[in-house]
Coordinates of C-alpha atoms and ligand atoms in Angstrom, one line a residue:
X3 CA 0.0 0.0 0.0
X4 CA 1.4 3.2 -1.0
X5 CA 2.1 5.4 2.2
X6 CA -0.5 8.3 2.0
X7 CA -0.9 11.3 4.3
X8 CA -3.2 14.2 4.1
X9 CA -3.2 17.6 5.3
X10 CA -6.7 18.8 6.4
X11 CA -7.7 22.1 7.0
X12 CA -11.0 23.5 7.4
X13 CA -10.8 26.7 5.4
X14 CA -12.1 29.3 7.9
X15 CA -9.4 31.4 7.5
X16 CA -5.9 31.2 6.2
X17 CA -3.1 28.5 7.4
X18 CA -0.4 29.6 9.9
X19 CA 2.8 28.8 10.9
X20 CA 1.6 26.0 13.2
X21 CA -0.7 24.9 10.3
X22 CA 2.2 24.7 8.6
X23 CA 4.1 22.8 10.6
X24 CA 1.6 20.4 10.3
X25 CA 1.5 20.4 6.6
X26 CA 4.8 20.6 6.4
X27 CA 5.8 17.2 8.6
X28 CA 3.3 15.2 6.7
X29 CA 4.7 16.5 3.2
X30 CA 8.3 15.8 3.9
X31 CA 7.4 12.1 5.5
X32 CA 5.7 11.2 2.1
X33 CA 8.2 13.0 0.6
X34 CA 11.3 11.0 1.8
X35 CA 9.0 7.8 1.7
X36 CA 8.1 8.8 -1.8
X37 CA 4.3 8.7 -0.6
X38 CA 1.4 10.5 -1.7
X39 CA 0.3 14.0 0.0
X40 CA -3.6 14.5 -0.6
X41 CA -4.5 18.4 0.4
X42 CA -8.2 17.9 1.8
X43 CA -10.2 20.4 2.4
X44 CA -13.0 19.9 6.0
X45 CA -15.3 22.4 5.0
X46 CA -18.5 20.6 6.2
X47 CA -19.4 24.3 8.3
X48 CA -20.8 26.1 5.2
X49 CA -21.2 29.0 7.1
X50 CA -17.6 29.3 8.2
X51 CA -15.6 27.6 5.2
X52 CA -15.3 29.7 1.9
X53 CA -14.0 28.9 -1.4
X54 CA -11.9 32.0 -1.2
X55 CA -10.0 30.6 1.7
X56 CA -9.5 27.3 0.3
X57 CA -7.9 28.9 -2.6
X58 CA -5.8 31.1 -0.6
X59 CA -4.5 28.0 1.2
X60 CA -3.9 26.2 -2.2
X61 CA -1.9 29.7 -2.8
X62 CA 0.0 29.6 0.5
X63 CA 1.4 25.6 -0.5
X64 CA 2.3 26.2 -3.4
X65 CA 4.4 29.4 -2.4
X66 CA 6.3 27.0 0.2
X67 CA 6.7 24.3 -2.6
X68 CA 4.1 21.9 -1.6
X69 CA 1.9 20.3 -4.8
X70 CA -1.2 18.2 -3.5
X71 CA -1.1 15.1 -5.2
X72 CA -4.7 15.2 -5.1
X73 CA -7.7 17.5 -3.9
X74 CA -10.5 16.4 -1.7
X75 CA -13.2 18.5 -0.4
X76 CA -15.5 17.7 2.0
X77 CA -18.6 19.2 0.9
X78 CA -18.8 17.2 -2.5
X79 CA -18.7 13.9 -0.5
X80 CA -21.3 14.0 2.3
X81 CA -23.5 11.3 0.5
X82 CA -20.7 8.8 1.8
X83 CA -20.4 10.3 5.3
X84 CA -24.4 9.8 5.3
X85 CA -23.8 5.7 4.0
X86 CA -21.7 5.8 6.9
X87 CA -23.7 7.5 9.3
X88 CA -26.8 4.6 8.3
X89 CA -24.1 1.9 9.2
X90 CA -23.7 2.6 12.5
X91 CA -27.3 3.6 13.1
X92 CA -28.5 0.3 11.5
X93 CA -25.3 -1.4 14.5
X94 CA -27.2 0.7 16.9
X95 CA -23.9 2.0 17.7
X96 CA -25.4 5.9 16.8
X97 CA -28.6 7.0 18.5
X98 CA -30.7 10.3 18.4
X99 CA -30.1 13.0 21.3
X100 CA -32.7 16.0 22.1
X101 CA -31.2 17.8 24.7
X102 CA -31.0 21.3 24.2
X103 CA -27.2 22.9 24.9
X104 CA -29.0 24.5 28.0
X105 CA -30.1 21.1 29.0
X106 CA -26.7 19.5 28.7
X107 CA -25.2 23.1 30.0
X108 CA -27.4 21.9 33.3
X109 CA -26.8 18.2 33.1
X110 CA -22.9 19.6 33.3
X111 CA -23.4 21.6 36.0
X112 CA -25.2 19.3 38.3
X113 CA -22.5 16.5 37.8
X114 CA -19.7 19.2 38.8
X115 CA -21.8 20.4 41.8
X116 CA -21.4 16.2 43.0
X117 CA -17.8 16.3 41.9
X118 CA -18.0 14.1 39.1
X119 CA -16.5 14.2 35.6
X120 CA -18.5 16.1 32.9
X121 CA -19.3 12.6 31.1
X122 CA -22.8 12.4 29.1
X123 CA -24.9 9.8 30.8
X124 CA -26.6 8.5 28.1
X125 CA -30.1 9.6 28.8
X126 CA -31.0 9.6 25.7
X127 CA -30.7 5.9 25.6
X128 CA -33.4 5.8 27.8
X129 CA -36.0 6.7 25.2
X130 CA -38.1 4.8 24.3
X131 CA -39.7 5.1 20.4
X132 CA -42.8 7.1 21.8
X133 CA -41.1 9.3 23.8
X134 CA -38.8 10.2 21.1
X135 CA -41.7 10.7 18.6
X136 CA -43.2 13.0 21.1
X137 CA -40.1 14.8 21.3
X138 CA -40.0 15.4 17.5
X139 CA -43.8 16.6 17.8
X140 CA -42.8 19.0 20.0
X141 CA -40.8 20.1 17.2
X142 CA -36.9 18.6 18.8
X143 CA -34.6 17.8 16.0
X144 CA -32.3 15.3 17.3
X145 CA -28.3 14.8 17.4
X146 CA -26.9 11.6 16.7
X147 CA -24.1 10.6 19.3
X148 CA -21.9 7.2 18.4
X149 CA -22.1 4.8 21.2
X150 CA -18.6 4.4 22.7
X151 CA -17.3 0.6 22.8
X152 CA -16.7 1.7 27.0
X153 CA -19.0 -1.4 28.7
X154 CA -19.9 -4.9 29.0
X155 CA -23.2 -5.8 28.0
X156 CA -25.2 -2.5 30.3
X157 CA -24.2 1.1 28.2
X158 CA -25.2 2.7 31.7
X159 CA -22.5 1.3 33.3
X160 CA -19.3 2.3 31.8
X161 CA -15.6 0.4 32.8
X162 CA -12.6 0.9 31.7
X163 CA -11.8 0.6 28.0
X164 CA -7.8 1.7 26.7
X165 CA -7.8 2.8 23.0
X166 CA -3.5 2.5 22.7
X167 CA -1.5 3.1 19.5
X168 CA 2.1 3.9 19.1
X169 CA 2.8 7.5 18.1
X170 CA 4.9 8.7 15.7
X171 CA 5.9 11.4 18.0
X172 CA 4.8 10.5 21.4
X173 CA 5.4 6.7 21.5
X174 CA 2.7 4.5 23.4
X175 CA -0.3 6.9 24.3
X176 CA -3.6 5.5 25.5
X177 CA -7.2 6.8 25.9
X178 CA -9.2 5.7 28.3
X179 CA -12.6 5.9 26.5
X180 CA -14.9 5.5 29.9
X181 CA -13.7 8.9 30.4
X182 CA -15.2 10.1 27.4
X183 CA -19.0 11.4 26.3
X184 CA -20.2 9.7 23.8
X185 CA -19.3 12.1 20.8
X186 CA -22.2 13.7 18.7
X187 CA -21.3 12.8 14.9
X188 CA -24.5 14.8 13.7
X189 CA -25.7 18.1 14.6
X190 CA -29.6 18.7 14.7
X191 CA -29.7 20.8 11.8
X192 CA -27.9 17.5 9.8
X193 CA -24.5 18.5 9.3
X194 CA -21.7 16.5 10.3
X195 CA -19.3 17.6 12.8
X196 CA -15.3 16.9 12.0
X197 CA -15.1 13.3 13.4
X198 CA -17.0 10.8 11.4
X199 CA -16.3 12.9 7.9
X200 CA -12.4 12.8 8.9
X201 CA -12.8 8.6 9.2
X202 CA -14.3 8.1 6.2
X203 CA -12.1 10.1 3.9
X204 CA -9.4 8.4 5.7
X205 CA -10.5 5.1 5.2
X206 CA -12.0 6.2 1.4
X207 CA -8.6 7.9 0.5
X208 CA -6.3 5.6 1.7
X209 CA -4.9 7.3 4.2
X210 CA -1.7 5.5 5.9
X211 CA -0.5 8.2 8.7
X212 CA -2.3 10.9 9.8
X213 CA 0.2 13.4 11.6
X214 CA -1.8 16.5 13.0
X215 CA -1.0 18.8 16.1
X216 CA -1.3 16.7 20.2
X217 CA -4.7 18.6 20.0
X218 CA -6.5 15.9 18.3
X219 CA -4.7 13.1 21.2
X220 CA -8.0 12.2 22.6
X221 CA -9.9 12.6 19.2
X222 CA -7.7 9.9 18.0
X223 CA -8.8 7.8 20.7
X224 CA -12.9 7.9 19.7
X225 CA -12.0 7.8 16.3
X226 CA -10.0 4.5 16.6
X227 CA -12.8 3.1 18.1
X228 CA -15.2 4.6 14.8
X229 CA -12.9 3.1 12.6
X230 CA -12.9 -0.4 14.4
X231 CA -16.7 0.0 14.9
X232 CA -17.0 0.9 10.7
X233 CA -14.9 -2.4 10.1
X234 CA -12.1 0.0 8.7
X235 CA -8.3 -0.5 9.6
X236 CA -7.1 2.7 11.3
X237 CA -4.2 4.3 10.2
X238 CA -1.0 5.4 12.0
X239 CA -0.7 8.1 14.1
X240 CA 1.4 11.2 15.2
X241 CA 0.3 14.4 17.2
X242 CA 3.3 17.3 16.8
X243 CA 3.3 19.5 19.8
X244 CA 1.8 23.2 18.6
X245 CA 3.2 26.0 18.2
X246 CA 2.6 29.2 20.4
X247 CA 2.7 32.9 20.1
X248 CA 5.8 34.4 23.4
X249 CA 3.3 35.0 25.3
X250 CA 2.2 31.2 25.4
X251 CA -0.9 32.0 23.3
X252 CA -2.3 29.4 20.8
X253 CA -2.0 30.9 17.1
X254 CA -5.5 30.8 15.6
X255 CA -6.8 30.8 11.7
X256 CA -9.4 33.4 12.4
X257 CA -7.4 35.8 13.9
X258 CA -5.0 36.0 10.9
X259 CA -1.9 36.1 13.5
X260 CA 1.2 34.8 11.6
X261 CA -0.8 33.7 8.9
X262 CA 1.6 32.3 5.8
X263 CA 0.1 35.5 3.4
X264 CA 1.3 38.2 6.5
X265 CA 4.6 36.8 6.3
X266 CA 4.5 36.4 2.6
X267 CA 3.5 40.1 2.8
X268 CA 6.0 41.0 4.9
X269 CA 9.0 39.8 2.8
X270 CA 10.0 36.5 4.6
X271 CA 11.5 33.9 2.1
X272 CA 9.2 30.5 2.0
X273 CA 12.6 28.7 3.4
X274 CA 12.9 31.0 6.1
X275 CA 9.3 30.3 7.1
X276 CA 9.5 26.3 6.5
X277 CA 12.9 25.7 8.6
X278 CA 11.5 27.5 11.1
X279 CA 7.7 25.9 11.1
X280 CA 9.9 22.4 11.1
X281 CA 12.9 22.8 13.4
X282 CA 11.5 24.5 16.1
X283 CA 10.5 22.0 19.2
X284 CA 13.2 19.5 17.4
X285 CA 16.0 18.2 18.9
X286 CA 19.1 20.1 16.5
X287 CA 19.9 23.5 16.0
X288 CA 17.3 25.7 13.6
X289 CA 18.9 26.7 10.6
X290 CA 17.7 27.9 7.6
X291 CA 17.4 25.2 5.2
X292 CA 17.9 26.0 1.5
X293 CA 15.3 23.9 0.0
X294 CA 12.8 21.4 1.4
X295 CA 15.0 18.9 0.3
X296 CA 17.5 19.8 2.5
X297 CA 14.7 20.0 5.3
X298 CA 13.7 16.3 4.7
X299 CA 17.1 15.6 6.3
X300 CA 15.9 17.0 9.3
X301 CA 12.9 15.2 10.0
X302 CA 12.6 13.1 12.7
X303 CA 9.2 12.3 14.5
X304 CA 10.5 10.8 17.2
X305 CA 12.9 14.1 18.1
X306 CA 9.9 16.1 18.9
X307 CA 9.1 18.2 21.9
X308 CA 5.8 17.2 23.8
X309 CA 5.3 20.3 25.0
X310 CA 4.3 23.9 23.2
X311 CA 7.0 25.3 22.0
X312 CA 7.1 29.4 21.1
X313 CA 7.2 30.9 18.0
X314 CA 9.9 33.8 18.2
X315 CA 9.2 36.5 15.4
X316 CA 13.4 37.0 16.3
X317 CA 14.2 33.8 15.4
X318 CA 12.5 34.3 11.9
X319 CA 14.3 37.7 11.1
X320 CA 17.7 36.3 12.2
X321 CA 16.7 32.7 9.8
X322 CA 15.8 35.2 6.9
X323 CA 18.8 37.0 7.3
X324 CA 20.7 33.9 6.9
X325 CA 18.8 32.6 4.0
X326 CA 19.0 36.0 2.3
X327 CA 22.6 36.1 2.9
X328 CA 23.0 33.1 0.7
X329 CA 20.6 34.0 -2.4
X330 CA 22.3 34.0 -5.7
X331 CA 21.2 36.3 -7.8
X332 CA 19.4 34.2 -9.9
X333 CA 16.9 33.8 -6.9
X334 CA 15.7 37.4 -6.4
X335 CA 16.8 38.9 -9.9
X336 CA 13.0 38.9 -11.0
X337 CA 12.9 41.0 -7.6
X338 CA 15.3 43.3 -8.2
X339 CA 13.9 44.1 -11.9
X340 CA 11.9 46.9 -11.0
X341 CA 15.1 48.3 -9.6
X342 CA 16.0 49.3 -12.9
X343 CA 20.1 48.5 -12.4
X344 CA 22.4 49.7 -14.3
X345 CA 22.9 46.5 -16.7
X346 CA 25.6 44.4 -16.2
X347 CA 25.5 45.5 -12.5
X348 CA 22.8 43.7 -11.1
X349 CA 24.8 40.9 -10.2
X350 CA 27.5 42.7 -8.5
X351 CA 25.3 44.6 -7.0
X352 CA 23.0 42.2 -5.4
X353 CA 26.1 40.3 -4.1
X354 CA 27.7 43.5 -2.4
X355 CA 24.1 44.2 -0.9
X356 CA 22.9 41.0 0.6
X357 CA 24.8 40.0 3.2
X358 CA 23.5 43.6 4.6
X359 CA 19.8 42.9 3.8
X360 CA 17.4 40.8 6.4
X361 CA 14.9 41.0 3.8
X362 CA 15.4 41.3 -0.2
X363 CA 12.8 44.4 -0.6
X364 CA 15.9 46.1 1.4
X365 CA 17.8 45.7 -1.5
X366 CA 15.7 49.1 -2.8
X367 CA 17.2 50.8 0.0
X368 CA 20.9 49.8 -0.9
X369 CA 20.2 50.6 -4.8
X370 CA 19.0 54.5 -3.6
X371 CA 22.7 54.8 -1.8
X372 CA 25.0 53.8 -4.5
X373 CA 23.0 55.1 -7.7
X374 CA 21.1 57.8 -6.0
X375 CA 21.5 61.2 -5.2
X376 CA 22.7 61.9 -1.5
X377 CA 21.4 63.9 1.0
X378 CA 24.8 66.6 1.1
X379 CA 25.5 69.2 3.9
X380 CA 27.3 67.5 6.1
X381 CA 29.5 69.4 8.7
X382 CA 33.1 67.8 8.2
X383 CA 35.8 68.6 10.4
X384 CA 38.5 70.6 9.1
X385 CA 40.9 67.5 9.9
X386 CA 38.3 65.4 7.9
X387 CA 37.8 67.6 4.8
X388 CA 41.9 67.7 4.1
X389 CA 41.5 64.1 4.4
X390 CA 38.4 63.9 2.0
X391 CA 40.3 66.0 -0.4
X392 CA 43.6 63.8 -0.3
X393 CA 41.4 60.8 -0.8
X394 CA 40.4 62.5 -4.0
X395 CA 43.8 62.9 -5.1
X396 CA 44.8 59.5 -4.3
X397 CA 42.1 58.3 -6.4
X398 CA 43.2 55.6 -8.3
X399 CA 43.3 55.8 -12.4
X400 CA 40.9 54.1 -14.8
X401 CA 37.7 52.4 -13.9
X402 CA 37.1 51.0 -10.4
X403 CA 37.2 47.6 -10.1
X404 CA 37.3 44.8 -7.5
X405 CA 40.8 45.8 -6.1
X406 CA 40.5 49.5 -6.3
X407 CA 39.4 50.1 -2.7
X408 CA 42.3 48.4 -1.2
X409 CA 44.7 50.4 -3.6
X410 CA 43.0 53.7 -2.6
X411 CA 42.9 53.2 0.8
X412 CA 46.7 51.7 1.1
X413 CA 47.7 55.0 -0.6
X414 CA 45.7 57.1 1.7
X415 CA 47.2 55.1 4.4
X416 CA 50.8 55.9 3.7
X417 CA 49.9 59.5 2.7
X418 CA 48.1 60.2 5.8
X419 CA 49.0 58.0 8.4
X420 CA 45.8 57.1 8.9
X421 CA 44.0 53.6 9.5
X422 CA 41.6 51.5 11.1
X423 CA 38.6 53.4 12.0
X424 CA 39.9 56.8 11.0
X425 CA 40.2 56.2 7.5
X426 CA 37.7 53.9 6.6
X427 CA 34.9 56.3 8.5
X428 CA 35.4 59.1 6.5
X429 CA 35.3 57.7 3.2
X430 CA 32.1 55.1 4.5
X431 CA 29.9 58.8 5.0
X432 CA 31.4 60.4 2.6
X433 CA 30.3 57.5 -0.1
X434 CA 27.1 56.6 1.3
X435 CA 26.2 59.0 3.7
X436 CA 26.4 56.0 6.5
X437 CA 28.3 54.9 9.4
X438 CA 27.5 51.6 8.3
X439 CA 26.9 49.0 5.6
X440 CA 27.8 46.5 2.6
X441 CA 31.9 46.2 2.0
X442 CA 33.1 49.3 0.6
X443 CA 35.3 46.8 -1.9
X444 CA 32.2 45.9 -3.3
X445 CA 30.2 49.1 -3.4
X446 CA 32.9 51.1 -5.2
X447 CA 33.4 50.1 -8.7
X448 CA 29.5 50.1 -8.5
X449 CA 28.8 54.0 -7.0
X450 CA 31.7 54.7 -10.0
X451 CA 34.3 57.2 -10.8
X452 CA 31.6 60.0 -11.3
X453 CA 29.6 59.7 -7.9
X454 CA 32.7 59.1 -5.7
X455 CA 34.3 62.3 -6.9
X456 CA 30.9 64.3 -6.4
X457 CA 30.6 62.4 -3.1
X458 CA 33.8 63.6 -1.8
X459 CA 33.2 67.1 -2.3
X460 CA 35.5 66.9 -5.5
Ligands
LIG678 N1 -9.8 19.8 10.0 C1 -9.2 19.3 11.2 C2 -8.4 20.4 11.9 O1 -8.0 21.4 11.2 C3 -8.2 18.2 10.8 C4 -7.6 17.4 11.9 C5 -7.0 16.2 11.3 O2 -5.9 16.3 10.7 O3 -7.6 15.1 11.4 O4 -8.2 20.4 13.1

């Protein structure tokens, strides 16, 4: 069987880092096990889900380098969540419900006032076929709740049933499924709520691992019993710690925080973003990877933190930085084209520029101060201007080139007795109008002849 994840959101919003990371550890495991990677979308809330979003998400992917083998949505396949649903009613393993959420609000309370767990007791069980026809008189639509595999031969009196699989990530886990309400599959109004949907299409598609964040632990447990209780073989499992803002604060779809299109937005390069939305919470240092080949290497389930760890917006300035650092030109030159460089420069300008950029857009900036005019004015010292004005002498002959900042400034040095800080200062404001910024080696031949002589006062 050919290994097969999937990647699920709901599209209420668009994905995050932490959404990320969970695509991201399922696409590199299929990846590296040359699997298949379905992109499904859970949009069974019409009201919430848009097309729009789903779309955007597709967008997000593919600007990280993720292609779906396939693409599933949930609202074109309900007809088989509803065969499924009939099953398990015809088993009598998933029975009508008509409390109100006030009622069960109540029913809630009351247990906690005796110090008991918050665990459905089945009431509706109880009913018999009049009482529930009386019920839907009265104009009570019911919920349908599955029936969990938690007793002997009496549903009223629970024991002690362990669903256990072996993580991915967390090694043995276990749920204890007497601890658990019986979960409602069906709302009243006839939609399907995440759970039985989630089997099916996993079952359906094939599905050989699901890896999703430690959220979904106890989910995993009920739907391990749905699958047994559909006759289907469950698949693997792993739950990834999530990721959380400093503050400790869960990251959420709706609110747009660190959403994948912000970041886009903001100039962060997909790499930058994926190493960080992997590696964090991994045993190993977190590096910018170049490509999500490189990243690949880095997996390892089993190396992952159980407990939240914090997304630091530091951590993925100083990654970009790195990553940008490293860009060849032929990565950002269809980002630099609006720059309008001089031709023939853009190459050696981009490589005197980057290591000084944390993001490329800054590489606007960089192209103002070496072809631009400069703000003039300044107040030299008269110590500083004779020095300016020998510099201009010492000028070397012919066009600048790569070694015609070191045979300026060796001149200068044994004209003037200057070095170190002294002489390079100078010239830095002088040619740039900055105390700091790209090697001057590199800048020169590209600010030319022309604007160094202008620049120095000449
Ligand atoms: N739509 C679910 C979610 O976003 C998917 C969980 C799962 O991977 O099963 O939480």
């Amino acid at each position: 069987m050919t290994l097969t994840v999937r990647f699920a959101p709901s599209p209420t919003g668009r994905i995050h880092i932490g959404n990320l990371r969970t695509a991201l550890f399922n696409w590199l495991f299929a990846q590296r096990e040359g699997g298949r990677f379905i992109l499904r979308f859970d949009d069974t809330d019409r009201e919430r889900s848009t097309r729009a979003f789903a779309d955007g998400i597709s967008d997000d992917l593919a600007w990280i380098g993720i292609q779906p083998d396939i693409v599933h949505r949930q609202s074109e396949r309900v007809s088989l969540y509803e065969a499924a649903a009939e099953r398990l009613k015809a088993q009598g393993l998933l029975y009508p419900c008509y409390e109100t959420a006030d009622e069960l609000d109540r029913k809630r309370k009351r247990l906690a006032a005796r110090g008991l767990p918050p665990v459905y007791g089945r009431e509706a069980l109880r009913l018999s076929k009049e009482e529930r026809a009386e019920l839907e008189r009265e104009g009570r639509r019911p919920h349908w709740r599955f029936l969990l595999p938690n007793f002997g031969s009496d549903p009223f009196s629970p024991e002690r049933r362990f669903v256990t699989w072996t993580d991915l990530v967390r090694g043995k886990q276990s749920v204890d499924l007497a601890s658990l309400s019986d979960p409602v599959l069906i709302r009243a109004d006839g939609s399907f709520l995440y759970t039985l949907p989630s089997i099916v299409d996993d079952g359906e598609m094939g599905v050989t691992h699901v890896i999703r964040g430690d959220d979904h632990v106890t989910n995993t447990g009920v739907q391990i019993a749905i699958f047994q209780a559909l006759g289907l073989t469950a698949p693997g499992f792993g739950h990834h710690n999530l990721l959380t803002t400093l503050d400790g604060e869960g990251l959420s779809k709706r609110s747009g925080a660190l959403s994948l299109a912000t970041l886009r937005e903001e100039g962060y390069e997909p790499m930058a973003v994926a190493s960080l939305a992997v590696l964090v919470g991994m045993s190993g240092s977190i590096e910018p990877m170049a490509d999500l080949e490189a990243l690949q290497s880095r997996l390892d389930l089993s190396a992952v933190s159980q407990s939240a760890s914090k997304f630091d917006p530091a951590e993925l300035d100083r990654l970009n930085h790195d990553l940008v650092h490293q860009l060849p030109y032929a990565a950002v030159a269809p980002r630099l084209a609006h720059l309008g460089l001089p031709e023939g420069e853009e190459e050696p300008f981009w490589l005197s520029v980057r290591a000084n950029c944390t993001f490329v857009n800054e590489a606007a900036g960089w192209a103002k101060i070496v072809y631009g005019d400069l703000p003039g004015g300044r107040d030299w010292s008269d110590e500083d201007r004779i020095f300016l004005d020998e510099a201009l002498a010492c000028l070397p002959d012919g066009p600048f080139d790569e070694t015609s900042w070191k045979d300026w400034t060796s001149a200068l040095k044994a004209k003037t007795g200057r070095k170190g800080k002294a002489l390079f200062m100078p010239l830095r404001l002088a040619l740039t109008g900055l105390d700091h910024g790209p090697e001057l080696a590199g800048l020169l031949p590209l600010i030319g002849r022309e604007r160094t002589v202008a620049r120095l006062g000449g």
